[in-house]
Structures are given as C-alpha cells and as structure tokens.
C-alpha cells in the first residue's frame, strides 16, 4: 500500500489504479480479520462492514464519469487507507503483539468509525449526483475557465458532505471564499443535501468551524432562497445554541439568521418552541449594536404571531423592549422595539396593562419627539390610549406629540395618530383640547390623502371633534373643508369615509355659506344616491340642501 506521505506515488496513480488496489485489498483484509484473535465482537462488526465494500466500489466504478472524478479518486484513496489500517490491526491481533487491551479496543473502535464513514461517503457520492459534476481538485488555480466555475462550486458543496471533519473544514474554508467572490453562483448551486451538511457542521466541536458555518448559513438565510430547507433540516436549535453561547461573531450571524427566518409565522412559532426567546431577550440587554438590533427584530417578528405573545410576556419582553426604546444603541433597535410593543398591545388587554405599568406610554411619547416620528410607536400609543386615564395622557403630553406626528410623520404615522385621537376624544374637554392644539387644519388637509383609509379616519376624527362648537367654527374657517368633505360623498364602495363626511357636512349645514358651497360642489347629486343607499343622515342633509337651493332660486326671482 502507498504511504500517506508518498504524495508523488499517490498522484501518479489513476482512479482505475486506486479501484484495483482497493479491490485487491478487500479479500486480504477479510482473511486476516477472520483469523484475528480476541475482541471477537468488534472483529465481527468490522467484518460485516468490510463485506459491504465490494458492492460500494462496484457502484462507484459503474458511473460513466468515474475515471475523471476527483472526489471519486479521493474516496478510493480513503478506502484504501482504511483497509491498510485494518490489515495492520488484524496482523497485530493474530500475533497478539499489541500495546495493551484498552489501546487495541480503542483502535478497533476507530477503525469501525472509519469504515462507517467510507461506506457512508461512497453512498453519498452516488446519491447526491456529484459524480457527474465534480472534476476539479480542491485547490483550484486562478486559471480555471469561467465555464468550470459552477462545476467547481458544486464540488466544494459536495465536499461538505464527505470525508472526516478536517476535510470538511477545508471545504468550508473554500466555500466561504467562493461566497465572497461569487455568492450568486454558490446560491444557485445549492441543493438540499448541501444544506443538511452545513446544518450538521453547526454542531461541530470546533468553535472555528461553527463560526465559519454560521457565516455561510447567515448568507443563505439573507438570500431568501432556501429558508424552508434550512428549517426542515433542523437549523433552528443549533442557531439558538449559538445565540446562547457562541463567539461574538457566532452570536451575531446566528441572530441575523434567526431574524430572517422568523419572518415566517410558522418558523417564529418554532423558534419559541425550541426555547429561542430567553437568549434573544438577553442579547437585547447585553449584546453589541448589531446583535442587539437583530435580536430586537427577531422578537418583533415573533411578536406578530398572536398565540405566542403571552409566552413572550412571561420571558420579560415588555420591560426589555421599553428599555431598548429608552437606551437602544442603534435607531433600528428602537424602531424594532416600538413595533414589537405595537404587536404585543394589538389585542391583549393584559399586555396593554403590562406595558402601561412598566412606563411604556412615557417611553413611546419620548421616542416620538424625534424629527421623523415612527408609525410603529404611534400605533402602539393608539393601542394603549384607551386603557390610560385621560388626566394621565394630558399630563404626559400626548396631544402635542400627536400634533407633531400630524405635521412631520409619514402618512402611516399620521393615520395612526388620527386613530389615537378618535380613541382618546371621549369627553368634551378632550375634544376641545385637541381642537385648541391645532389639529383641525391638519385633519382637513388629510382628507385629500390618496389612501382611502387615511381619508376615512380623518373624516371620523373631524366628525367627532365637531361636537364642540368652537371646533365647528374652526372647520368652517378652513376654505378646503367643504370641498374636501363633498368629495368624500362619492357613493362608490371603495369610499368608506362617506358616512363621516355626511355627519360633518350635516354639522356645517346650518351655515348659509357652507350650504352654498356644498351645492356648488355637487353635494345634492351625491346625497341623492347616498339616500338610496340608506347612509345615515344623507336624506336629512339632502332635503336641507334642496330647500336651500329653492330659497336661492326664489330669492333671485
């Protein structure tokens, strides 16, 4: 047999030579194994595995690409080395010349493991289909033709599945480098078996291998092309363990992977089921900026699933998110915290009370003081204001913050702010305060929004505020109020603001000037159709405008 160190001789042999060499060794090692003395149980197991080798070699050699396949040649070399070791151990047992019984038991167990690996790897070469693809050595020079790149990548991925751990480590290094240079082609070449091999490497004993593996898996998760494969191959438990106890890089990459995977509600539930919430909560408290933001985003994604919100609460997520809102390192962390609180308070009164008792309202209001108030924070406040006493909301400065959002926020943030106004204006005093804060011109302007839902909530808020006489006067003073409200009388099903528009115009119809404007902008035609649709208040307003129209007609006579 050729020694491992004799690289020249090894390289000189063809794949066919290595096949013949291995086939010649099998009967020799079987004869010697059957004559070995002692360790009968272990040798019986070894013989059973040796007897499987000829059929595996036959499967390999029958493949059309057998002779030119680099992986095939390397596998035959590995089998030959194992058979050589078996001969040496059998001869020692035959002569009973070995260094201690325990040492020989250990050597025989190691031999059994190598035979298992050889048999498994031979099977994988056949099953995975790489025999027809892999033709290049592991260390590929820069002169490899462009057309061979995809083939090389498929071979690298195949090498993650075969051989001993150090060989896989070497292949992993090559995959990491390949992804830096040509991530697109690596992703295109990935198969499910490659994903399974990577997931297995996440549990390797070597921290360096785990770190490199999770770096690759993070890229795969972020690509969005194989989330289902990753999850079905069991990636979640080892990722969660890395978040718990990995290196700084391992924690970061594992958390970013979970962030991407948790966008699926089913996977979010699975993360909770695998115990992923406590380490993510801890990372929000003590992690570096990137890991903290990724952990907050993952928890935000999980909080979008209603049935796990109580579990999140029990793990201390409310206080953690409020602390992030106050002290988060990155703005992104604060945004995720606000959105998480919005999700948690969407439908659960117990969670609302929990957020309120932990000082969440004050933190959310403070967060809104920035130049670009975020929709998520306003949405969380919208969910909470109905559970907070009016006096507390006033003392905390809710109304000025809502005005700030109406002036500076995105349309979504403005819409959430108006919804909060609708919920909080349950008393005359509060309606008066909102009107005095300057909300009405901003709400009238919002009636022109392209979004139907934004127009609807603005009309609803105006209708509520107009119960107070001074607010009605403010609406009358705005030149755009009547034209905008008349436009919202459109009877089409898409327009959901029409009932509020009728209410607002009804409150303005005592003014002759407003009635004339309504008529001039075509309100009567709209109201006739709305009367037929039984929209509340439409018939009464229609009749009032018709009477006004007649009076105008006769006064001209």
XYZ file of C-alpha atoms in Angstrom, residues 15-16 19-20 23 54-67 72 76 126 131:
23
model
C -8.626 6.396 -10.449
C -8.722 2.925 -12.053
C -10.027 0.998 -7.625
C -7.959 -2.082 -8.450
C -10.457 -4.354 -4.673
C -17.085 -4.511 -2.812
C -20.671 -3.538 -3.717
C -19.955 0.140 -2.945
C -16.823 0.039 -5.090
C -18.832 -1.557 -7.872
C -21.441 1.214 -7.673
C -18.735 3.857 -7.927
C -16.898 2.228 -10.825
C -20.081 1.761 -12.862
C -20.706 5.501 -13.089
C -19.907 6.997 -16.542
C -17.789 9.785 -15.020
C -15.933 7.510 -12.625
C -12.471 7.785 -14.169
C -14.107 9.506 -6.594
C -10.862 5.331 -3.180
C -23.844 8.026 -5.750
C -20.093 12.166 -9.690
